[in-house]
PDB file of C-alpha atoms and ligand atoms in Angstrom:
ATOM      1  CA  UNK A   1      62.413-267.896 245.948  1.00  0.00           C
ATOM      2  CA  UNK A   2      60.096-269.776 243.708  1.00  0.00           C
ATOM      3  CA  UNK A   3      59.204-268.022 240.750  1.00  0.00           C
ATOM      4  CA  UNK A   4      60.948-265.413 238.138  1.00  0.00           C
ATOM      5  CA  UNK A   5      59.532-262.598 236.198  1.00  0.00           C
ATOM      6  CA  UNK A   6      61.041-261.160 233.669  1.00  0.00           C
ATOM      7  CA  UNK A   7      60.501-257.680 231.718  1.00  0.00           C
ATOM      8  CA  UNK A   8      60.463-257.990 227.861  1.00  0.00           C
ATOM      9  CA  UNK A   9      62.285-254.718 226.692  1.00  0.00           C
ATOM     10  CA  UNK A  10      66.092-254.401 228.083  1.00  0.00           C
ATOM     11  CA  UNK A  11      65.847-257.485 229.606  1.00  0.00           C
ATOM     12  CA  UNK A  12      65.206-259.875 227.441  1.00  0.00           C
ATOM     13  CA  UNK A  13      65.227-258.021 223.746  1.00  0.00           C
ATOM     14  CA  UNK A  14      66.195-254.736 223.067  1.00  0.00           C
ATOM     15  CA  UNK A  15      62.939-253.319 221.573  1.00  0.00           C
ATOM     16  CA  UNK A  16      63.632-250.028 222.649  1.00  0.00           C
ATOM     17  CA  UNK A  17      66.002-249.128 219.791  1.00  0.00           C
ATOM     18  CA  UNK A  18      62.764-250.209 217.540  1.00  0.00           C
ATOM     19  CA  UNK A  19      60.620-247.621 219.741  1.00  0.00           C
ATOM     20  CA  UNK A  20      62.916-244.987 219.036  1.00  0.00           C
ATOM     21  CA  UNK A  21      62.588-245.165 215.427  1.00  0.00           C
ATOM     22  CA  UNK A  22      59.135-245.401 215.327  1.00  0.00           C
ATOM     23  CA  UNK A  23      58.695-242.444 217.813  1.00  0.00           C
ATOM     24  CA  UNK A  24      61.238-240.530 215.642  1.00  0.00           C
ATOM     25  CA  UNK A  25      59.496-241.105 212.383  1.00  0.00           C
ATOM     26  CA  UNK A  26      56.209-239.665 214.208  1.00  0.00           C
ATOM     27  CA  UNK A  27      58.162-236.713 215.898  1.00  0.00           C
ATOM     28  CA  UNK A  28      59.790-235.977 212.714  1.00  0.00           C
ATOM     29  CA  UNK A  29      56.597-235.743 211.148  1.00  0.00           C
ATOM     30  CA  UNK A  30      55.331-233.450 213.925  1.00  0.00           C
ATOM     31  CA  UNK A  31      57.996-231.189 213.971  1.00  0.00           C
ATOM     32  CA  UNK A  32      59.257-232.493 217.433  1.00  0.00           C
ATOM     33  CA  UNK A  33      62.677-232.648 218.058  1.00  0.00           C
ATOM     34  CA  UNK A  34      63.086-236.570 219.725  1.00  0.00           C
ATOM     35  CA  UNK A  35      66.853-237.665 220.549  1.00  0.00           C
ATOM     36  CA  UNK A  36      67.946-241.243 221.911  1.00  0.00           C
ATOM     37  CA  UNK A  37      68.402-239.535 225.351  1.00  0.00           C
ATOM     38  CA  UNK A  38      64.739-238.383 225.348  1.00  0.00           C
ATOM     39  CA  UNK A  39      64.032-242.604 224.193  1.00  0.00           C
ATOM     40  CA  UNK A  40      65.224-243.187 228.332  1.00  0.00           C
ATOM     41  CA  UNK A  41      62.426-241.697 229.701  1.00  0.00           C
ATOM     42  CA  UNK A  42      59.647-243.482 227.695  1.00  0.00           C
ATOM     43  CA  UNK A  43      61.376-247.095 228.650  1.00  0.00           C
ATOM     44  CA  UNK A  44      58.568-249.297 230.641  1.00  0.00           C
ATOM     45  CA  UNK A  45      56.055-246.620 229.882  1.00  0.00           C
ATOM     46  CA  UNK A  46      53.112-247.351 228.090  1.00  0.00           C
ATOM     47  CA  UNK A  47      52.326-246.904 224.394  1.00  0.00           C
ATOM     48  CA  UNK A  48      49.325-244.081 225.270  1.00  0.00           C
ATOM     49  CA  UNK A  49      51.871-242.487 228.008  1.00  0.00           C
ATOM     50  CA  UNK A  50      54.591-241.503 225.750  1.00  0.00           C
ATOM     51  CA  UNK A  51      52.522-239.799 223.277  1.00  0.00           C
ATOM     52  CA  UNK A  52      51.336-237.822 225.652  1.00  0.00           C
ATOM     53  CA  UNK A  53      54.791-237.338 226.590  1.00  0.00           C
ATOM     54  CA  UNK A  54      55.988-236.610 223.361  1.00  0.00           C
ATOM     55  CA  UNK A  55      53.053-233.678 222.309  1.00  0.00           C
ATOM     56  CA  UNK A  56      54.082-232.044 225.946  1.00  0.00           C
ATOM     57  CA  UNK A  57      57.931-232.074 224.556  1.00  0.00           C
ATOM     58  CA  UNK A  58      56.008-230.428 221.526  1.00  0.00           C
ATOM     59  CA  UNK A  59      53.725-228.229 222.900  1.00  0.00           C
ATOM     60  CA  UNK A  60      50.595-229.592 220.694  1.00  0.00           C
ATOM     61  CA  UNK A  61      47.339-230.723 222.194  1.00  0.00           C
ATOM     62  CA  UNK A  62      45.425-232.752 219.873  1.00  0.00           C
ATOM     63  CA  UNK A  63      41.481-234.343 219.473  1.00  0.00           C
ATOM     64  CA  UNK A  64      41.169-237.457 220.576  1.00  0.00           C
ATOM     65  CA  UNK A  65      40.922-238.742 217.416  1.00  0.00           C
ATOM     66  CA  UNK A  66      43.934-237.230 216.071  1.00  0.00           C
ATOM     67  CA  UNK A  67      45.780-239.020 219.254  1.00  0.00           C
ATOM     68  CA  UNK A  68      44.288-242.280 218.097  1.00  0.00           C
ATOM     69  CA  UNK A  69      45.379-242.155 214.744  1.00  0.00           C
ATOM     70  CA  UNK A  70      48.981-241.450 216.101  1.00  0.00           C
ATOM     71  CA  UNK A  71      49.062-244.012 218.365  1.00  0.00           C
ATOM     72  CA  UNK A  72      48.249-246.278 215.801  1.00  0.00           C
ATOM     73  CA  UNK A  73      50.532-245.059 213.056  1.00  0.00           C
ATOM     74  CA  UNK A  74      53.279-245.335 215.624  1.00  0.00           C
ATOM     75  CA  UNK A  75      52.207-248.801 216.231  1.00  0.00           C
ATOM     76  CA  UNK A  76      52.234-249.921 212.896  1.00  0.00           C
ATOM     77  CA  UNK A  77      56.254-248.438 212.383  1.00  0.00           C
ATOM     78  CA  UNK A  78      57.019-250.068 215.368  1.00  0.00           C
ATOM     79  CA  UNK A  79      55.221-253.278 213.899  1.00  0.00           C
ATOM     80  CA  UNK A  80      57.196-253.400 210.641  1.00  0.00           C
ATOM     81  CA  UNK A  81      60.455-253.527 212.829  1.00  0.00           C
ATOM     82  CA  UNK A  82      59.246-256.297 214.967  1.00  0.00           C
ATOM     83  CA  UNK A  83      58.240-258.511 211.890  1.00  0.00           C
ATOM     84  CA  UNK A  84      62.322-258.825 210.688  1.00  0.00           C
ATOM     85  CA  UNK A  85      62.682-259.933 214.379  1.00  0.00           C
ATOM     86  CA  UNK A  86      64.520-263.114 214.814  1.00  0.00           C
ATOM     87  CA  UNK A  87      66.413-265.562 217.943  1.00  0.00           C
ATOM     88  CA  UNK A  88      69.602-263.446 217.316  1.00  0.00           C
ATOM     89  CA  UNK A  89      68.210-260.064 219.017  1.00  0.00           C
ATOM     90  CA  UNK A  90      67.754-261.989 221.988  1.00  0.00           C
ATOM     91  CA  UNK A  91      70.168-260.421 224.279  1.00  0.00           C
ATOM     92  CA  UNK A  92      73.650-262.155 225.710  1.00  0.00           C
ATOM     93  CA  UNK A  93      73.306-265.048 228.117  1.00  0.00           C
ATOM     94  CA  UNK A  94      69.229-264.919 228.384  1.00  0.00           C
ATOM     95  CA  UNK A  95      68.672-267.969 226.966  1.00  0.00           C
ATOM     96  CA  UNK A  96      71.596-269.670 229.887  1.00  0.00           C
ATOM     97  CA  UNK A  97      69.072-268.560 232.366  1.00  0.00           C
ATOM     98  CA  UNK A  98      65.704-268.913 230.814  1.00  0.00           C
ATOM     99  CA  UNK A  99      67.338-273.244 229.876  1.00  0.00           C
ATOM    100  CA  UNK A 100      68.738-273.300 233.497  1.00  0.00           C
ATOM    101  CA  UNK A 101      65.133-272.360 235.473  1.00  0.00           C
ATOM    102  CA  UNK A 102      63.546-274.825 232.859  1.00  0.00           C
ATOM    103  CA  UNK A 103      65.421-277.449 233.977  1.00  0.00           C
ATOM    104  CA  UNK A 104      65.450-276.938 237.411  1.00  0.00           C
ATOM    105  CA  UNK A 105      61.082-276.928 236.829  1.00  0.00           C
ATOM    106  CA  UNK A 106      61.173-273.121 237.986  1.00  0.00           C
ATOM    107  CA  UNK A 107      58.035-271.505 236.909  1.00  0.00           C
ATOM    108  CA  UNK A 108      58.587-268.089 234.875  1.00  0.00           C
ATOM    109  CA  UNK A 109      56.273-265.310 233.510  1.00  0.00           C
ATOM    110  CA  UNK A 110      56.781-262.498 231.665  1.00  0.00           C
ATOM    111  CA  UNK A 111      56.118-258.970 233.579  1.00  0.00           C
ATOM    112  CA  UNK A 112      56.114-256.252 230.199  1.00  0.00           C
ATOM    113  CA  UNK A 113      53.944-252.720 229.547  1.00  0.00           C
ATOM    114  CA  UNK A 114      53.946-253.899 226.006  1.00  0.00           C
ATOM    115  CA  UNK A 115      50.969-254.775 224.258  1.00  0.00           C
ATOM    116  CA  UNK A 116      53.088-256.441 221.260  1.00  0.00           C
ATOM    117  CA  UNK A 117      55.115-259.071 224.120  1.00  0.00           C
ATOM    118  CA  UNK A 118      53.149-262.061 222.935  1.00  0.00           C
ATOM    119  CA  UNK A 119      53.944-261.833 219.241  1.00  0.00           C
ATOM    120  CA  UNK A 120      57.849-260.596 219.713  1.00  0.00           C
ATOM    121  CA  UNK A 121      57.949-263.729 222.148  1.00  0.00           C
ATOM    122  CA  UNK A 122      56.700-265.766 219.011  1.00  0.00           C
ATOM    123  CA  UNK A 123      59.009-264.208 216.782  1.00  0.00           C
ATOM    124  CA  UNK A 124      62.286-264.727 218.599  1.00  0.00           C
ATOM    125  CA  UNK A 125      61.264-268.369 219.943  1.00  0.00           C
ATOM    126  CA  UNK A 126      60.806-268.268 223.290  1.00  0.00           C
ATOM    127  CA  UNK A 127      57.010-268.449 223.946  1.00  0.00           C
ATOM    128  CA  UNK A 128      57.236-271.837 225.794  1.00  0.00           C
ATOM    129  CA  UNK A 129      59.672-270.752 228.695  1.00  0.00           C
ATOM    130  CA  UNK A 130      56.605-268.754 230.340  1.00  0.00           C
ATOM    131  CA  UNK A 131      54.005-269.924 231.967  1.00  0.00           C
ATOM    132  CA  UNK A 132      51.962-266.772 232.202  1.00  0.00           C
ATOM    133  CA  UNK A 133      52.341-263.569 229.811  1.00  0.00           C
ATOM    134  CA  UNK A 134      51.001-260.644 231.390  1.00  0.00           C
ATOM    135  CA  UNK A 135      51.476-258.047 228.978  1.00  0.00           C
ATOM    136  CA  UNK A 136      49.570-254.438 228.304  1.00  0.00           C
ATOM    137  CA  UNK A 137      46.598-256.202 227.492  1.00  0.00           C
ATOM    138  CA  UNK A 138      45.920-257.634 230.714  1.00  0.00           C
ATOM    139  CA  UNK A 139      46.378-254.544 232.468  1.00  0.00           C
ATOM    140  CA  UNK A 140      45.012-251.410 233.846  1.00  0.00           C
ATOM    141  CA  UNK A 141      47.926-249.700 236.078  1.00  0.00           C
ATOM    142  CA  UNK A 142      50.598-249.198 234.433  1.00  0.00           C
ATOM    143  CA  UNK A 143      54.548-249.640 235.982  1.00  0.00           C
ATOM    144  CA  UNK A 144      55.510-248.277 238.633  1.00  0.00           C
ATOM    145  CA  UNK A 145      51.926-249.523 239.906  1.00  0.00           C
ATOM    146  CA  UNK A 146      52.881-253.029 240.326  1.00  0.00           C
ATOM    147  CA  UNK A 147      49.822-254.496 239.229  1.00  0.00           C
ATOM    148  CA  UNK A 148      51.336-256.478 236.167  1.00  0.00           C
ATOM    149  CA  UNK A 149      54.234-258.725 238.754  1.00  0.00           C
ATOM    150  CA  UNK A 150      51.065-259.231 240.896  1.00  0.00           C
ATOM    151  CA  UNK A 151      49.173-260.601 238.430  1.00  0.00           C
ATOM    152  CA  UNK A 152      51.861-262.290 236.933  1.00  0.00           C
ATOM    153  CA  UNK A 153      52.664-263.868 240.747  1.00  0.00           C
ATOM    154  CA  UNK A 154      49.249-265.183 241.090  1.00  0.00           C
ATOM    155  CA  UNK A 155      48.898-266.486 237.657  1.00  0.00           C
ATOM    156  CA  UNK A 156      52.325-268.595 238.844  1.00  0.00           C
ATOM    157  CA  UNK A 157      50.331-269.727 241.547  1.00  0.00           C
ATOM    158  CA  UNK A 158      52.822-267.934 244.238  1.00  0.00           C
ATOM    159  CA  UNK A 159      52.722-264.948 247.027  1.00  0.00           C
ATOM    160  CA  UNK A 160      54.918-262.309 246.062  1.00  0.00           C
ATOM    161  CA  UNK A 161      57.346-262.582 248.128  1.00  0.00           C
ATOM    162  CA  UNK A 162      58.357-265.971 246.682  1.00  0.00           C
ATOM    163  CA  UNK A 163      59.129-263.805 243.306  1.00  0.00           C
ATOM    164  CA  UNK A 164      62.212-262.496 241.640  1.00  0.00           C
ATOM    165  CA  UNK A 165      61.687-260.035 238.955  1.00  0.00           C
ATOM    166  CA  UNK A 166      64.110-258.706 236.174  1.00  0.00           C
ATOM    167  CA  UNK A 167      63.377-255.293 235.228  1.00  0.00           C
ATOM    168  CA  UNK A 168      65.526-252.367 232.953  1.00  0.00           C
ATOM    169  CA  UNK A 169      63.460-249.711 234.018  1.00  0.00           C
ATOM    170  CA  UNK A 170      62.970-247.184 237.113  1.00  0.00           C
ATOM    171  CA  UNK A 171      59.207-247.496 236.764  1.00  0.00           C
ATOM    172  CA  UNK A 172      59.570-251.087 236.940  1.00  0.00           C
ATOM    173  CA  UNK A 173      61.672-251.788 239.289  1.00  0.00           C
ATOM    174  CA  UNK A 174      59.722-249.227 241.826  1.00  0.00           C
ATOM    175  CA  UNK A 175      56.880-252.105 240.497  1.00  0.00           C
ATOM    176  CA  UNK A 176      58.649-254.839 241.805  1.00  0.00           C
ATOM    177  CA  UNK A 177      59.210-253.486 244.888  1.00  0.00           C
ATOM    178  CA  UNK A 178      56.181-252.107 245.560  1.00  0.00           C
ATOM    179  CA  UNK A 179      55.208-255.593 244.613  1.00  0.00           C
ATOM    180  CA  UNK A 180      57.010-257.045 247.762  1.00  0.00           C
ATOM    181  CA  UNK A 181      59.595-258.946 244.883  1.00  0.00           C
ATOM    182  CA  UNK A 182      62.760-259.184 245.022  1.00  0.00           C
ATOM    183  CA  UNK A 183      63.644-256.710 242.173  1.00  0.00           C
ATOM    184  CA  UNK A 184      67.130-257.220 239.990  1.00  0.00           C
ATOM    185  CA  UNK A 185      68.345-254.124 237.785  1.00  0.00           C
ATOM    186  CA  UNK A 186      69.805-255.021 234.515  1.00  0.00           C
ATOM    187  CA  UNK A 187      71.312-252.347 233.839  1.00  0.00           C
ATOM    188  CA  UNK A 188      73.322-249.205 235.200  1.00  0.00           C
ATOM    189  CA  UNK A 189      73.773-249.022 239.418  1.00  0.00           C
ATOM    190  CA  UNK A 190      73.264-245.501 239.810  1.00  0.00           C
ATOM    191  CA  UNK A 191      70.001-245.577 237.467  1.00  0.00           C
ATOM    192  CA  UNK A 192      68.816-248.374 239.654  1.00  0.00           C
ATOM    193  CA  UNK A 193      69.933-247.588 243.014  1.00  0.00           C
ATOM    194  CA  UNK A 194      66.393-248.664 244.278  1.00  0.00           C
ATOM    195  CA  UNK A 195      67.057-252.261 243.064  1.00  0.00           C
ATOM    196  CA  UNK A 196      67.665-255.211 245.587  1.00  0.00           C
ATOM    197  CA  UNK A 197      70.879-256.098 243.392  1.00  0.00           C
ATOM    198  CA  UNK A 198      71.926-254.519 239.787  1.00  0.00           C
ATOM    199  CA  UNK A 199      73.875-256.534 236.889  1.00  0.00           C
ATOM    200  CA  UNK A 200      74.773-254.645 233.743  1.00  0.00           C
ATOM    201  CA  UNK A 201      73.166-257.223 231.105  1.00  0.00           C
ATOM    202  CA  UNK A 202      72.856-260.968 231.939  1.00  0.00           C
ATOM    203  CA  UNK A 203      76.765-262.005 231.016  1.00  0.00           C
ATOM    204  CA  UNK A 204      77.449-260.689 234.928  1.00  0.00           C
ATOM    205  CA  UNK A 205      74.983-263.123 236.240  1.00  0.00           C
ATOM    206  CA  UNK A 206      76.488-266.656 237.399  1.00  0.00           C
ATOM    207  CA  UNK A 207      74.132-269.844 237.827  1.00  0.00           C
ATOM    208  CA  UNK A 208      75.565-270.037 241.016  1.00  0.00           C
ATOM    209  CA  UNK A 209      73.390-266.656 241.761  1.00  0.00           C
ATOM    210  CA  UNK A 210      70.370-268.531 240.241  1.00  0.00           C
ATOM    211  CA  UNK A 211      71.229-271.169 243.049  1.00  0.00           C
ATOM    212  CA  UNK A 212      71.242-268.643 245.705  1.00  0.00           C
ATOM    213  CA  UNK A 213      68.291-267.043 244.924  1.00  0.00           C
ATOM    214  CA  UNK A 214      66.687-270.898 244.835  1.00  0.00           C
ATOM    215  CA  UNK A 215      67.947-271.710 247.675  1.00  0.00           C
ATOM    216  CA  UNK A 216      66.498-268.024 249.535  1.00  0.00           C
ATOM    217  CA  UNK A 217      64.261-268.038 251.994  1.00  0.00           C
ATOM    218  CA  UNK A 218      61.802-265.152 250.950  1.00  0.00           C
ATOM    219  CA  UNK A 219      61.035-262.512 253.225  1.00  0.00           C
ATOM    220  CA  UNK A 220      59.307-258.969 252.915  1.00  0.00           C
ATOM    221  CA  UNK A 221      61.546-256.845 250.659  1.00  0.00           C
ATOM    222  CA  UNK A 222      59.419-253.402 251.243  1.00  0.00           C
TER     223      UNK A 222
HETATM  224  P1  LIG B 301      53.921-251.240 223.114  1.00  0.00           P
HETATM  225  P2  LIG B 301      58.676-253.372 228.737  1.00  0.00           P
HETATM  226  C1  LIG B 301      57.709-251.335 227.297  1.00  0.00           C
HETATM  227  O1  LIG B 301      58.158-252.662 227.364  1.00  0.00           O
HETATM  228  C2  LIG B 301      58.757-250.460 226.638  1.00  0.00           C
HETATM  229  O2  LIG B 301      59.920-250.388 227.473  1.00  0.00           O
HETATM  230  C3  LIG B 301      58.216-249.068 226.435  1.00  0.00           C
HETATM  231  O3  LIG B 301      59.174-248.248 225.817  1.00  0.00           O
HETATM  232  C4  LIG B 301      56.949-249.164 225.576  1.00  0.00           C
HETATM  233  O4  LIG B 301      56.381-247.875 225.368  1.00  0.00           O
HETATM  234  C5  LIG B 301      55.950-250.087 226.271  1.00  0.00           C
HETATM  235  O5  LIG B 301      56.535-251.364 226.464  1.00  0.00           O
HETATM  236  C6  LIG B 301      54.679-250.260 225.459  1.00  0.00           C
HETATM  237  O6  LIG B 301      54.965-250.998 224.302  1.00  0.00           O
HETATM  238  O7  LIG B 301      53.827-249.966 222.327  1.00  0.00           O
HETATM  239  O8  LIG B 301      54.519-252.388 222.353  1.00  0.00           O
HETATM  240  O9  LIG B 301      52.592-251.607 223.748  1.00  0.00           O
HETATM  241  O10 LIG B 301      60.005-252.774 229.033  1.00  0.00           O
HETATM  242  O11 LIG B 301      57.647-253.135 229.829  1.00  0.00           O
HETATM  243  O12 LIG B 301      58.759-254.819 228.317  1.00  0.00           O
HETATM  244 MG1  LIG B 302      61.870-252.829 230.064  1.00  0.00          MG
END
């Protein structure tokens, strides 16, 4: 294995609890009822696709214009949060892997649905680990089309199979494999059962892992 992708939200910050507030302020507005449980399901979807999620869980269908101004309004919630962003809400042991790969000259991207990864990568320090930042930007399919780890893989200058990705979500993982990666959960087991290996949060993940991986002769993982 030769290069490492990671996913931005649950993997490497946890954003989502900033997407929930923002999507709670809007449904609030909107009458909608919107609990942390119904938060899961809009985790490595995109920005557009959970508002449309969210008006079916209402029952509204809006002018495209209306949905526009939403989206935006959302946005800029979810914005304000992200500003007060610092180093400290990176989560447990990321940084142990992101220094180890860097060391060892291990190329890394970043593999996220977001369209705000580049700034929160700014804002918590850790712009200069990746090589390539394929966000929601660069995009057309989103997760589980696995569109964003193949352009991430070619941007590293490596087939797919020679990629490891990190992902939190269902959608993304059934992106990495669907990639040909090798896909790691972080995350629950029985959420991620389609996973090539799961880890609750990095803490459970030993550099002698990393060294295994390195050491892996890739081979087709679909
Ligand atoms: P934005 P990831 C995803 O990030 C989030 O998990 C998902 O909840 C969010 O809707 C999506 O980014 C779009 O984010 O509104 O910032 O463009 O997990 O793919 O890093
Ligand atoms: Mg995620």
């Amino acid at each position: 294995m030769k290069g490492f992708i990671f996913d931005l939200d649950g993997v490497i910050v946890d954003t989502a609890k900033y997407h929930y507030l923002a999507w709670k302020h809007l449904a609030d507005q909107l009458g909608i009822a919107f609990t942390e449980e119904d938060n899961e399901r809009f985790k490595g979807v995109s920005r557009r696709r959970c508002l449309e999620m969210l008006l079916e869980m209402g029952g509204l269908q809006v002018s495209q214009t209306q949905f526009d101004t939403w989206l935006l309004e959302k946005n800029e919630d979810y914005l304000s949060y992200i500003a007060r962003m610092d180093a400290s809400e990176i989560l447990p042991d990321v940084p142990k892997v992101l220094k180890y790969l860097r060391e060892r000259g291990v190329p890394m991207a970043l593999g996220s649905a977001s369209k705000n990864a580049g700034p929160i990568l700014e804002k918590v320090g850790l712009s200069s680990y990746f090589k390539a930042v394929i966000d929601g930007n660069k995009v057309v399919k989103a997760k589980p089309d696995p569109q964003v780890f193949l352009l991430a893989a070619e941007r590293l200058g490596l087939a797919p199979r020679q990629c490891v990705v990190f992902e939190d979500a269902q959608a993304g993982i059934a992106a990495a494999n669907a990639a040909g990666m090798f896909s790691i959960g972080i995350g629950q087991a029985d959420v991620l059962s389609e996973a090539c290996q799961v880890f609750g949060d990095f803490t459970e993940i030993e550099i002698s892992f990393i060294d295994r991986l390195l050491s892996t002769e890739p081979k087709t993982y679909q």
